[in-house]
Amino acid sequence: MIGNETNQNVVMIHPGNGSAPGPLPGAAPTRYVVSESVGEQAFLSLREEWDDLWRASVDATQFQLWQWQYLYWKHITPAAVPRILTLRDGSGRCCAIGAFARTRDKITGVPSFGFIGGDRADYHMFLSRPDVPDAEGVVMLEDALKRYGKASSFLSLSCVPADSWTGRALQSVQSVGTSEDGLAEFSRSETLAVALPGSVDEYMEGLSPRMRRHVGYDRRRLYKEYAVDFRVHGTPEEFDDVIGQIEAVDIARWGAASMYRSKSKRAFETAIIRELCNIGAMRIFMLRLDGSPCAYVRGTLVRGVLEVDRIAYDPSVPAKLSVGKVANVLAIEACIERGIRRFDLTRGGESYKLSLGAEPRECLNLKLQRSALDRLFQKIGKRLIRAARRQDWLMDAYRKYLR
């Protein structure tokens, strides 16, 4: 199991304290070697080592799970050839791993390289053991840049947590100045998370007075006008029933843009939710009014942290009832009661996250262009796409026939 909750039959895996042990007296220096495996067989053959490495890592999120990476590749980018880099020590032990693929940029359609998971994953990084020196992260990252930097129009490494092994490597590469020709663009972004205290009362006291008033008023009004049913789901036995409710709310909220309107995306979402239910990591907080689902918060429990990667509500419910806000607060309260220590709202700087008490975590991004011509083409392509998106009929046709 990969999560931890108080009063739940879920076993927490302790990956260690993150400190690297010193070398034994007289021991020879460990030598590391980076190698590449290609194709689906690489995924399958590395499964056992991948799982072991994920359990050992202090940085890993749900998006680095073997199941998540494999299912994303299988359903979303099956035409792409997976390329998996491994770092092994002198004994052959797998000490770090990262999966890449050559796909097409969703904005311009030009070929690009990046971590498997693309913009669906909220965090990207290499999996690494806690005793592997940071210097080896730089070596592995430079190997990836050398292998894939010229293999497509550009290489994009996005949403890398700055405090992770991969993030420290990226900062080291940036500090030595790899962008003299202007083709390497470094940037910073943020994710948002709520640090959860030991009690619901303590959490509510930490909110702004205005937020506390609104939450209390909205909740009382909602419970007055409807029969409210709020439950936490996540077992394999509940999957078939709850997946349909998630899909209904998501489509009501996002319409044609819902991931459940795309055959491949729907297949991936359904498959990964089922898999996370099977391993005891899925948490689905469902709010129903008069028996009908109207809002959900979906997340994966990883070492005491709930990584929330999808939230939706039915806009047909009167806006004055603030069902989205109420669902989030109820989910946070349920997490506190279960001993979860952080409610990670991941990417996006929406104001509601700040009102819930979320604080920022820094992430790093690198975009490495193959040439000045590729960079120019990207700029022109983005302008054309922005112009096309203003044409509603064109976007409707895209969603209907190409997604």
mmCIF file of C-alpha atoms in Angstrom:
data_model
loop_
_atom_site.group_PDB
_atom_site.id
_atom_site.type_symbol
_atom_site.label_atom_id
_atom_site.label_comp_id
_atom_site.label_asym_id
_atom_site.label_seq_id
_atom_site.Cartn_x
_atom_site.Cartn_y
_atom_site.Cartn_z
ATOM 1 C CA MET A 1 0.000 0.000 0.000
ATOM 2 C CA ILE A 2 1.182 3.531 -0.629
ATOM 3 C CA GLY A 3 -0.891 5.642 1.707
ATOM 4 C CA ASN A 4 -1.360 6.195 5.403
ATOM 5 C CA GLU A 5 -4.477 7.033 7.366
ATOM 6 C CA THR A 6 -5.241 6.818 11.034
ATOM 7 C CA ASN A 7 -8.013 4.313 11.837
ATOM 8 C CA GLN A 8 -7.755 2.776 8.367
ATOM 9 C CA ASN A 9 -6.416 -0.594 7.237
ATOM 10 C CA VAL A 10 -3.737 1.033 5.118
ATOM 11 C CA VAL A 11 -0.060 0.377 5.733
ATOM 12 C CA MET A 12 2.384 3.239 5.318
ATOM 13 C CA ILE A 13 5.671 2.634 3.595
ATOM 14 C CA HIS A 14 8.463 4.574 5.269
ATOM 15 C CA PRO A 15 10.942 5.490 2.550
ATOM 16 C CA GLY A 16 13.580 6.713 4.966
ATOM 17 C CA ASN A 17 14.578 10.140 6.260
ATOM 18 C CA GLY A 18 16.245 11.279 3.035
ATOM 19 C CA SER A 19 19.756 11.493 4.458
ATOM 20 C CA ALA A 20 22.469 9.674 2.566
ATOM 21 C CA PRO A 21 24.650 7.364 4.687
ATOM 22 C CA GLY A 22 28.373 8.009 4.598
ATOM 23 C CA PRO A 23 30.766 5.554 2.926
ATOM 24 C CA LEU A 24 32.216 2.732 4.949
ATOM 25 C CA PRO A 25 35.867 3.205 5.968
ATOM 26 C CA GLY A 26 38.132 1.965 3.194
ATOM 27 C CA ALA A 27 35.222 1.344 0.806
ATOM 28 C CA ALA A 28 35.782 2.012 -2.887
ATOM 29 C CA PRO A 29 33.718 4.841 -4.432
ATOM 30 C CA THR A 30 30.461 3.711 -5.973
ATOM 31 C CA ARG A 31 30.414 4.001 -9.750
ATOM 32 C CA TYR A 32 27.129 4.718 -11.477
ATOM 33 C CA VAL A 33 26.170 4.046 -15.080
ATOM 34 C CA VAL A 34 23.267 5.547 -17.058
ATOM 35 C CA SER A 35 21.629 3.352 -19.694
ATOM 36 C CA GLU A 36 18.526 3.454 -21.879
ATOM 37 C CA SER A 37 15.854 0.799 -22.467
ATOM 38 C CA VAL A 38 13.366 1.220 -25.302
ATOM 39 C CA GLY A 39 9.821 0.018 -25.974
ATOM 40 C CA GLU A 40 6.996 -1.612 -24.069
ATOM 41 C CA GLN A 41 9.193 -4.532 -23.060
ATOM 42 C CA ALA A 42 11.403 -2.080 -21.185
ATOM 43 C CA PHE A 43 8.374 -1.030 -19.143
ATOM 44 C CA LEU A 44 7.433 -4.623 -18.410
ATOM 45 C CA SER A 45 10.911 -5.880 -17.591
ATOM 46 C CA LEU A 46 11.586 -3.005 -15.167
ATOM 47 C CA ARG A 47 8.323 -3.373 -13.227
ATOM 48 C CA GLU A 48 9.746 -4.998 -10.113
ATOM 49 C CA GLU A 49 12.743 -2.656 -9.854
ATOM 50 C CA TRP A 50 10.498 0.348 -10.592
ATOM 51 C CA ASP A 51 8.103 -0.549 -7.772
ATOM 52 C CA ASP A 52 10.986 -1.063 -5.366
ATOM 53 C CA LEU A 53 12.519 2.262 -6.335
ATOM 54 C CA TRP A 54 9.183 4.067 -5.914
ATOM 55 C CA ARG A 55 8.835 2.691 -2.399
ATOM 56 C CA ALA A 56 12.368 3.814 -1.527
ATOM 57 C CA SER A 57 12.077 7.315 -2.987
ATOM 58 C CA VAL A 58 11.419 10.264 -0.664
ATOM 59 C CA ASP A 59 10.155 12.458 -3.523
ATOM 60 C CA ALA A 60 7.831 10.163 -5.471
ATOM 61 C CA THR A 61 4.239 11.105 -6.180
ATOM 62 C CA GLN A 62 1.375 9.137 -7.718
ATOM 63 C CA PHE A 63 2.526 10.282 -11.155
ATOM 64 C CA GLN A 64 5.753 8.259 -10.885
ATOM 65 C CA LEU A 65 3.967 5.012 -10.073
ATOM 66 C CA TRP A 66 4.678 2.311 -12.645
ATOM 67 C CA GLN A 67 0.928 1.828 -13.097
ATOM 68 C CA TRP A 68 0.339 5.537 -13.739
ATOM 69 C CA GLN A 69 3.188 5.855 -16.243
ATOM 70 C CA TYR A 70 2.410 2.639 -18.085
ATOM 71 C CA LEU A 71 -1.340 3.255 -18.354
ATOM 72 C CA TYR A 72 -0.796 6.830 -19.513
ATOM 73 C CA TRP A 73 1.541 5.649 -22.266
ATOM 74 C CA LYS A 74 -0.762 2.765 -23.214
ATOM 75 C CA HIS A 75 -3.940 4.854 -23.491
ATOM 76 C CA ILE A 76 -2.839 8.407 -24.296
ATOM 77 C CA THR A 77 0.370 8.090 -26.326
ATOM 78 C CA PRO A 78 0.471 4.481 -27.597
ATOM 79 C CA ALA A 79 2.210 5.515 -30.830
ATOM 80 C CA ALA A 80 5.129 7.012 -28.909
ATOM 81 C CA VAL A 81 8.123 4.806 -28.153
ATOM 82 C CA PRO A 82 8.841 4.821 -24.404
ATOM 83 C CA ARG A 83 12.477 5.491 -23.577
ATOM 84 C CA ILE A 84 13.454 4.663 -20.037
ATOM 85 C CA LEU A 85 16.697 5.868 -18.479
ATOM 86 C CA THR A 86 18.119 3.955 -15.525
ATOM 87 C CA LEU A 87 20.993 4.748 -13.204
ATOM 88 C CA ARG A 88 22.714 1.697 -11.740
ATOM 89 C CA ASP A 89 25.516 1.370 -9.222
ATOM 90 C CA GLY A 90 28.505 -0.933 -9.457
ATOM 91 C CA SER A 91 26.491 -3.894 -8.167
ATOM 92 C CA GLY A 92 23.822 -3.429 -10.853
ATOM 93 C CA ARG A 93 21.202 -2.131 -8.424
ATOM 94 C CA CYS A 94 18.730 0.289 -10.010
ATOM 95 C CA CYS A 95 19.195 3.610 -8.189
ATOM 96 C CA ALA A 96 17.210 6.026 -10.377
ATOM 97 C CA ILE A 97 14.761 5.821 -13.240
ATOM 98 C CA GLY A 98 12.888 8.151 -15.577
ATOM 99 C CA ALA A 99 10.577 7.519 -18.537
ATOM 100 C CA PHE A 100 10.493 9.764 -21.620
ATOM 101 C CA ALA A 101 8.651 9.783 -24.919
ATOM 102 C CA ARG A 102 8.582 11.749 -28.155
ATOM 103 C CA THR A 103 5.091 13.091 -28.754
ATOM 104 C CA ARG A 104 3.591 16.252 -30.250
ATOM 105 C CA ASP A 105 3.167 19.578 -28.560
ATOM 106 C CA LYS A 106 -0.532 20.112 -27.858
ATOM 107 C CA ILE A 107 -0.347 23.790 -28.860
ATOM 108 C CA THR A 108 1.560 23.687 -32.145
ATOM 109 C CA GLY A 109 1.645 19.992 -33.005
ATOM 110 C CA VAL A 110 5.427 19.924 -33.492
ATOM 111 C CA PRO A 111 7.453 16.947 -32.176
ATOM 112 C CA SER A 112 8.633 17.299 -28.597
ATOM 113 C CA PHE A 113 10.345 15.165 -25.957
ATOM 114 C CA GLY A 114 9.451 15.062 -22.288
ATOM 115 C CA PHE A 115 8.636 12.931 -19.288
ATOM 116 C CA ILE A 116 5.815 10.465 -19.888
ATOM 117 C CA GLY A 117 2.655 11.991 -18.461
ATOM 118 C CA GLY A 118 2.822 15.333 -20.251
ATOM 119 C CA ASP A 119 0.550 18.028 -18.869
ATOM 120 C CA ARG A 120 -1.716 15.422 -17.226
ATOM 121 C CA ALA A 121 0.889 14.825 -14.519
ATOM 122 C CA ASP A 122 1.131 17.541 -11.868
ATOM 123 C CA TYR A 123 4.674 16.550 -10.871
ATOM 124 C CA HIS A 124 7.532 15.235 -12.990
ATOM 125 C CA MET A 125 10.843 13.822 -11.771
ATOM 126 C CA PHE A 126 13.284 10.935 -11.783
ATOM 127 C CA LEU A 127 12.677 8.296 -9.156
ATOM 128 C CA SER A 128 15.793 8.008 -7.010
ATOM 129 C CA ARG A 129 17.011 6.254 -3.898
ATOM 130 C CA PRO A 130 17.722 8.550 -0.933
ATOM 131 C CA ASP A 131 21.391 7.512 -0.747
ATOM 132 C CA VAL A 132 22.265 8.472 -4.336
ATOM 133 C CA PRO A 133 24.428 11.633 -4.432
ATOM 134 C CA ASP A 134 22.894 14.747 -5.969
ATOM 135 C CA ALA A 135 25.812 14.859 -8.403
ATOM 136 C CA GLU A 136 24.480 11.700 -10.047
ATOM 137 C CA GLY A 137 21.194 13.483 -10.617
ATOM 138 C CA VAL A 138 23.101 16.079 -12.640
ATOM 139 C CA VAL A 139 24.776 13.297 -14.637
ATOM 140 C CA MET A 140 21.436 11.632 -15.357
ATOM 141 C CA LEU A 141 19.788 14.909 -16.310
ATOM 142 C CA GLU A 142 22.636 15.891 -18.629
ATOM 143 C CA ASP A 143 22.417 12.456 -20.250
ATOM 144 C CA ALA A 144 18.695 13.044 -20.918
ATOM 145 C CA LEU A 145 19.383 16.488 -22.377
ATOM 146 C CA LYS A 146 22.084 15.056 -24.629
ATOM 147 C CA ARG A 147 19.956 12.110 -25.811
ATOM 148 C CA TYR A 148 16.676 13.917 -26.358
ATOM 149 C CA GLY A 149 17.516 17.606 -26.702
ATOM 150 C CA LYS A 150 18.134 17.341 -30.461
ATOM 151 C CA ALA A 151 15.725 14.490 -31.185
ATOM 152 C CA SER A 152 12.704 16.768 -31.679
ATOM 153 C CA SER A 153 11.787 20.417 -32.011
ATOM 154 C CA PHE A 154 12.215 20.877 -28.277
ATOM 155 C CA LEU A 155 12.602 19.076 -24.949
ATOM 156 C CA SER A 156 10.273 20.108 -22.141
ATOM 157 C CA LEU A 157 10.790 19.249 -18.476
ATOM 158 C CA SER A 158 7.964 20.823 -16.500
ATOM 159 C CA CYS A 159 6.553 20.849 -12.962
ATOM 160 C CA VAL A 160 9.707 19.489 -11.318
ATOM 161 C CA PRO A 161 9.536 20.125 -7.538
ATOM 162 C CA ALA A 162 12.479 22.382 -6.685
ATOM 163 C CA ASP A 163 13.236 20.501 -3.453
ATOM 164 C CA SER A 164 13.400 17.077 -5.143
ATOM 165 C CA TRP A 165 16.502 15.175 -6.316
ATOM 166 C CA THR A 166 15.594 16.057 -9.902
ATOM 167 C CA GLY A 167 14.890 19.679 -8.967
ATOM 168 C CA ARG A 168 18.309 20.089 -7.379
ATOM 169 C CA ALA A 169 19.895 18.621 -10.500
ATOM 170 C CA LEU A 170 17.962 21.043 -12.691
ATOM 171 C CA GLN A 171 19.120 23.978 -10.581
ATOM 172 C CA SER A 172 22.717 22.802 -10.878
ATOM 173 C CA VAL A 173 22.436 22.574 -14.664
ATOM 174 C CA GLN A 174 20.931 26.055 -14.768
ATOM 175 C CA SER A 175 23.647 27.523 -12.552
ATOM 176 C CA VAL A 176 26.480 26.457 -14.866
ATOM 177 C CA GLY A 177 24.870 28.306 -17.756
ATOM 178 C CA THR A 178 23.610 25.983 -20.484
ATOM 179 C CA SER A 179 21.714 28.695 -22.330
ATOM 180 C CA GLU A 180 24.438 30.813 -23.920
ATOM 181 C CA ASP A 181 22.726 30.422 -27.303
ATOM 182 C CA GLY A 182 19.363 31.366 -25.841
ATOM 183 C CA LEU A 183 17.804 27.991 -26.649
ATOM 184 C CA ALA A 184 17.363 26.861 -23.037
ATOM 185 C CA GLU A 185 14.520 28.614 -21.222
ATOM 186 C CA PHE A 186 14.293 28.128 -17.463
ATOM 187 C CA SER A 187 11.201 29.216 -15.543
ATOM 188 C CA ARG A 188 9.539 28.723 -12.187
ATOM 189 C CA SER A 189 5.968 27.875 -11.261
ATOM 190 C CA GLU A 190 4.022 26.874 -8.173
ATOM 191 C CA THR A 191 1.741 24.204 -6.843
ATOM 192 C CA LEU A 192 -0.496 24.779 -3.828
ATOM 193 C CA ALA A 193 -1.130 22.597 -0.780
ATOM 194 C CA VAL A 194 -2.901 22.893 2.565
ATOM 195 C CA ALA A 195 -0.923 21.765 5.611
ATOM 196 C CA LEU A 196 -3.498 19.974 7.763
ATOM 197 C CA PRO A 197 -3.466 20.427 11.559
ATOM 198 C CA GLY A 198 -4.520 17.864 14.120
ATOM 199 C CA SER A 199 -8.152 18.911 14.391
ATOM 200 C CA VAL A 200 -10.964 20.390 12.322
ATOM 201 C CA ASP A 201 -11.398 23.231 14.819
ATOM 202 C CA GLU A 202 -7.759 24.175 14.441
ATOM 203 C CA TYR A 203 -8.096 24.167 10.653
ATOM 204 C CA MET A 204 -11.171 26.406 10.732
ATOM 205 C CA GLU A 205 -9.442 28.822 13.096
ATOM 206 C CA GLY A 206 -6.614 29.146 10.595
ATOM 207 C CA LEU A 207 -8.923 30.381 7.829
ATOM 208 C CA SER A 208 -9.649 34.053 7.315
ATOM 209 C CA PRO A 209 -12.667 35.397 9.230
ATOM 210 C CA ARG A 210 -14.438 36.030 5.918
ATOM 211 C CA MET A 211 -13.840 32.448 4.732
ATOM 212 C CA ARG A 212 -15.074 31.010 8.041
ATOM 213 C CA ARG A 213 -18.298 33.004 7.790
ATOM 214 C CA HIS A 214 -18.879 31.960 4.189
ATOM 215 C CA VAL A 215 -18.194 28.286 4.853
ATOM 216 C CA GLY A 216 -20.571 28.201 7.828
ATOM 217 C CA TYR A 217 -23.318 30.086 5.996
ATOM 218 C CA ASP A 218 -23.017 28.046 2.769
ATOM 219 C CA ARG A 219 -23.057 24.764 4.619
ATOM 220 C CA ARG A 220 -26.100 25.624 6.719
ATOM 221 C CA ARG A 221 -28.012 26.787 3.640
ATOM 222 C CA LEU A 222 -27.097 23.675 1.666
ATOM 223 C CA TYR A 223 -28.193 21.333 4.452
ATOM 224 C CA LYS A 224 -31.418 23.293 4.850
ATOM 225 C CA GLU A 225 -32.448 23.099 1.186
ATOM 226 C CA TYR A 226 -31.303 19.539 0.359
ATOM 227 C CA ALA A 227 -30.812 16.096 1.809
ATOM 228 C CA VAL A 228 -27.018 16.134 1.847
ATOM 229 C CA ASP A 229 -25.024 12.922 1.563
ATOM 230 C CA PHE A 230 -21.214 13.178 1.730
ATOM 231 C CA ARG A 231 -19.150 9.990 1.527
ATOM 232 C CA VAL A 232 -15.573 8.870 0.982
ATOM 233 C CA HIS A 233 -15.079 6.103 -1.566
ATOM 234 C CA GLY A 234 -12.043 4.176 -2.700
ATOM 235 C CA THR A 235 -12.535 0.420 -2.466
ATOM 236 C CA PRO A 236 -12.580 -1.854 -5.529
ATOM 237 C CA GLU A 237 -16.162 -2.850 -4.667
ATOM 238 C CA GLU A 238 -17.314 0.777 -5.008
ATOM 239 C CA PHE A 239 -15.553 1.427 -8.304
ATOM 240 C CA ASP A 240 -18.299 0.534 -10.792
ATOM 241 C CA ASP A 241 -20.873 2.714 -9.041
ATOM 242 C CA VAL A 242 -18.723 5.752 -8.263
ATOM 243 C CA ILE A 243 -16.960 6.001 -11.647
ATOM 244 C CA GLY A 244 -20.272 6.706 -13.342
ATOM 245 C CA GLN A 245 -21.024 9.458 -10.841
ATOM 246 C CA ILE A 246 -17.605 11.045 -11.389
ATOM 247 C CA GLU A 247 -18.134 11.011 -15.116
ATOM 248 C CA ALA A 248 -21.588 12.570 -14.860
ATOM 249 C CA VAL A 249 -20.391 15.452 -12.664
ATOM 250 C CA ASP A 250 -17.268 16.032 -14.754
ATOM 251 C CA ILE A 251 -19.227 16.257 -18.017
ATOM 252 C CA ALA A 252 -21.794 18.543 -16.396
ATOM 253 C CA ARG A 253 -18.977 20.848 -15.278
ATOM 254 C CA TRP A 254 -16.700 20.847 -18.311
ATOM 255 C CA GLY A 255 -18.985 19.848 -21.175
ATOM 256 C CA ALA A 256 -17.123 19.069 -24.400
ATOM 257 C CA ALA A 257 -13.809 19.828 -22.677
ATOM 258 C CA SER A 258 -14.297 17.062 -20.102
ATOM 259 C CA MET A 259 -11.677 14.329 -20.244
ATOM 260 C CA TYR A 260 -14.565 11.856 -20.262
ATOM 261 C CA ARG A 261 -15.600 13.132 -23.704
ATOM 262 C CA SER A 262 -12.342 11.806 -25.157
ATOM 263 C CA LYS A 263 -12.236 8.049 -25.735
ATOM 264 C CA SER A 264 -8.520 7.695 -24.937
ATOM 265 C CA LYS A 265 -8.596 10.007 -21.910
ATOM 266 C CA ARG A 266 -11.690 8.321 -20.528
ATOM 267 C CA ALA A 267 -9.996 4.931 -20.902
ATOM 268 C CA PHE A 268 -6.940 6.178 -19.014
ATOM 269 C CA GLU A 269 -8.886 7.858 -16.217
ATOM 270 C CA THR A 270 -11.060 4.794 -15.717
ATOM 271 C CA ALA A 271 -8.076 2.448 -15.743
ATOM 272 C CA ILE A 272 -5.957 4.460 -13.305
ATOM 273 C CA ILE A 273 -8.829 5.046 -10.868
ATOM 274 C CA ARG A 274 -9.520 1.300 -10.868
ATOM 275 C CA GLU A 275 -5.837 0.519 -10.301
ATOM 276 C CA LEU A 276 -5.523 3.032 -7.464
ATOM 277 C CA CYS A 277 -8.638 1.572 -5.862
ATOM 278 C CA ASN A 278 -7.100 -1.884 -6.119
ATOM 279 C CA ILE A 279 -3.944 -0.830 -4.255
ATOM 280 C CA GLY A 280 -5.856 1.124 -1.600
ATOM 281 C CA ALA A 281 -4.644 4.592 -2.598
ATOM 282 C CA MET A 282 -7.715 6.167 -4.231
ATOM 283 C CA ARG A 283 -9.871 8.601 -2.255
ATOM 284 C CA ILE A 284 -13.043 9.964 -3.859
ATOM 285 C CA PHE A 285 -15.030 12.478 -1.823
ATOM 286 C CA MET A 286 -18.538 12.596 -3.291
ATOM 287 C CA LEU A 287 -21.197 15.149 -2.376
ATOM 288 C CA ARG A 288 -24.778 14.194 -3.265
ATOM 289 C CA LEU A 289 -27.878 16.360 -2.999
ATOM 290 C CA ASP A 290 -31.245 14.604 -2.778
ATOM 291 C CA GLY A 291 -29.478 11.432 -3.940
ATOM 292 C CA SER A 292 -27.857 12.959 -7.051
ATOM 293 C CA PRO A 293 -24.065 13.481 -7.295
ATOM 294 C CA CYS A 294 -23.246 17.184 -7.589
ATOM 295 C CA ALA A 295 -19.551 17.563 -6.658
ATOM 296 C CA TYR A 296 -16.474 15.432 -6.142
ATOM 297 C CA VAL A 297 -12.878 15.739 -5.018
ATOM 298 C CA ARG A 298 -10.571 13.013 -6.253
ATOM 299 C CA GLY A 299 -7.084 12.326 -4.933
ATOM 300 C CA THR A 300 -4.425 9.709 -4.318
ATOM 301 C CA LEU A 301 -3.057 9.037 -0.844
ATOM 302 C CA VAL A 302 0.740 8.889 -0.886
ATOM 303 C CA ARG A 303 2.595 8.601 2.430
ATOM 304 C CA GLY A 304 0.093 10.629 4.378
ATOM 305 C CA VAL A 305 -0.435 13.247 1.648
ATOM 306 C CA LEU A 306 -3.589 13.453 -0.460
ATOM 307 C CA GLU A 307 -2.584 14.491 -3.994
ATOM 308 C CA VAL A 308 -5.746 16.017 -5.435
ATOM 309 C CA ASP A 309 -5.665 15.916 -9.226
ATOM 310 C CA ARG A 310 -9.337 16.426 -10.138
ATOM 311 C CA ILE A 311 -12.186 18.510 -8.721
ATOM 312 C CA ALA A 312 -15.559 19.203 -10.335
ATOM 313 C CA TYR A 313 -19.077 20.306 -9.474
ATOM 314 C CA ASP A 314 -22.386 20.411 -11.322
ATOM 315 C CA PRO A 315 -23.059 24.041 -12.367
ATOM 316 C CA SER A 316 -26.786 23.374 -12.556
ATOM 317 C CA VAL A 317 -26.863 23.604 -8.752
ATOM 318 C CA PRO A 318 -27.560 27.263 -7.859
ATOM 319 C CA ALA A 319 -24.297 29.183 -7.560
ATOM 320 C CA LYS A 320 -25.436 30.748 -4.275
ATOM 321 C CA LEU A 321 -25.052 27.331 -2.624
ATOM 322 C CA SER A 322 -21.292 27.129 -3.388
ATOM 323 C CA VAL A 323 -21.277 23.330 -3.662
ATOM 324 C CA GLY A 324 -17.686 23.291 -4.918
ATOM 325 C CA LYS A 325 -16.451 25.194 -1.878
ATOM 326 C CA VAL A 326 -18.474 23.064 0.524
ATOM 327 C CA ALA A 327 -17.225 19.829 -1.085
ATOM 328 C CA ASN A 328 -13.607 20.942 -0.686
ATOM 329 C CA VAL A 329 -14.059 21.865 2.978
ATOM 330 C CA LEU A 330 -15.853 18.586 3.711
ATOM 331 C CA ALA A 331 -13.018 16.699 1.986
ATOM 332 C CA ILE A 332 -10.409 18.550 4.051
ATOM 333 C CA GLU A 333 -12.297 17.792 7.254
ATOM 334 C CA ALA A 334 -12.513 14.118 6.298
ATOM 335 C CA CYS A 335 -8.750 14.090 5.670
ATOM 336 C CA ILE A 336 -8.022 15.649 9.062
ATOM 337 C CA GLU A 337 -10.232 13.082 10.795
ATOM 338 C CA ARG A 338 -8.244 10.324 9.040
ATOM 339 C CA GLY A 339 -4.851 11.689 10.065
ATOM 340 C CA ILE A 340 -3.814 12.896 6.605
ATOM 341 C CA ARG A 341 -1.221 15.641 6.972
ATOM 342 C CA ARG A 342 -1.393 17.534 3.680
ATOM 343 C CA PHE A 343 -4.098 18.299 1.133
ATOM 344 C CA ASP A 344 -2.102 18.886 -2.043
ATOM 345 C CA LEU A 345 -4.111 20.859 -4.611
ATOM 346 C CA THR A 346 -1.235 20.573 -7.119
ATOM 347 C CA ARG A 347 -1.036 22.881 -10.152
ATOM 348 C CA GLY A 348 -3.071 26.000 -10.752
ATOM 349 C CA GLY A 349 -3.223 29.268 -8.845
ATOM 350 C CA GLU A 350 -6.995 29.474 -8.524
ATOM 351 C CA SER A 351 -8.147 31.799 -5.742
ATOM 352 C CA TYR A 352 -10.273 29.131 -4.057
ATOM 353 C CA LYS A 353 -7.099 27.210 -3.196
ATOM 354 C CA LEU A 354 -5.679 30.175 -1.327
ATOM 355 C CA SER A 355 -8.980 30.706 0.485
ATOM 356 C CA LEU A 356 -8.770 27.096 1.698
ATOM 357 C CA GLY A 357 -5.435 27.898 3.330
ATOM 358 C CA ALA A 358 -3.082 26.542 0.669
ATOM 359 C CA GLU A 359 0.537 27.641 0.512
ATOM 360 C CA PRO A 360 2.860 27.536 -2.527
ATOM 361 C CA ARG A 361 5.568 25.013 -3.364
ATOM 362 C CA GLU A 362 8.105 25.959 -6.011
ATOM 363 C CA CYS A 363 8.486 23.937 -9.191
ATOM 364 C CA LEU A 364 11.016 24.278 -12.018
ATOM 365 C CA ASN A 365 10.601 24.115 -15.778
ATOM 366 C CA LEU A 366 13.064 23.792 -18.641
ATOM 367 C CA LYS A 367 12.312 24.142 -22.332
ATOM 368 C CA LEU A 368 15.278 23.329 -24.553
ATOM 369 C CA GLN A 369 14.831 24.305 -28.199
ATOM 370 C CA ARG A 370 16.672 22.342 -30.874
ATOM 371 C CA SER A 371 17.513 25.427 -32.939
ATOM 372 C CA ALA A 372 16.712 29.099 -33.417
ATOM 373 C CA LEU A 373 14.454 28.115 -36.324
ATOM 374 C CA ASP A 374 12.479 25.760 -34.085
ATOM 375 C CA ARG A 375 12.137 28.525 -31.528
ATOM 376 C CA LEU A 376 10.811 30.926 -34.169
ATOM 377 C CA PHE A 377 8.368 28.326 -35.481
ATOM 378 C CA GLN A 378 7.059 27.778 -31.961
ATOM 379 C CA LYS A 379 6.381 31.475 -31.472
ATOM 380 C CA ILE A 380 4.556 31.790 -34.792
ATOM 381 C CA GLY A 381 2.610 28.587 -34.158
ATOM 382 C CA LYS A 382 1.412 29.792 -30.741
ATOM 383 C CA ARG A 383 0.114 33.022 -32.239
ATOM 384 C CA LEU A 384 -1.798 31.142 -34.921
ATOM 385 C CA ILE A 385 -3.278 28.725 -32.398
ATOM 386 C CA ARG A 386 -4.382 31.566 -30.126
ATOM 387 C CA ALA A 387 -6.155 33.150 -33.092
ATOM 388 C CA ALA A 388 -7.814 29.828 -33.994
ATOM 389 C CA ARG A 389 -9.062 29.332 -30.442
ATOM 390 C CA ARG A 390 -11.098 32.496 -30.738
ATOM 391 C CA GLN A 391 -13.179 30.755 -33.409
ATOM 392 C CA ASP A 392 -15.814 28.773 -31.522
ATOM 393 C CA TRP A 393 -16.844 26.696 -34.548
ATOM 394 C CA LEU A 394 -13.258 25.607 -35.097
ATOM 395 C CA MET A 395 -12.762 24.582 -31.461
ATOM 396 C CA ASP A 396 -16.064 22.674 -31.484
ATOM 397 C CA ALA A 397 -14.929 20.771 -34.574
ATOM 398 C CA TYR A 398 -11.569 20.013 -32.949
ATOM 399 C CA ARG A 399 -13.193 18.603 -29.825
ATOM 400 C CA LYS A 400 -15.671 16.560 -31.823
ATOM 401 C CA TYR A 401 -13.429 15.045 -34.506
ATOM 402 C CA LEU A 402 -9.824 15.204 -33.310
ATOM 403 C CA ARG A 403 -9.839 14.666 -29.546
#
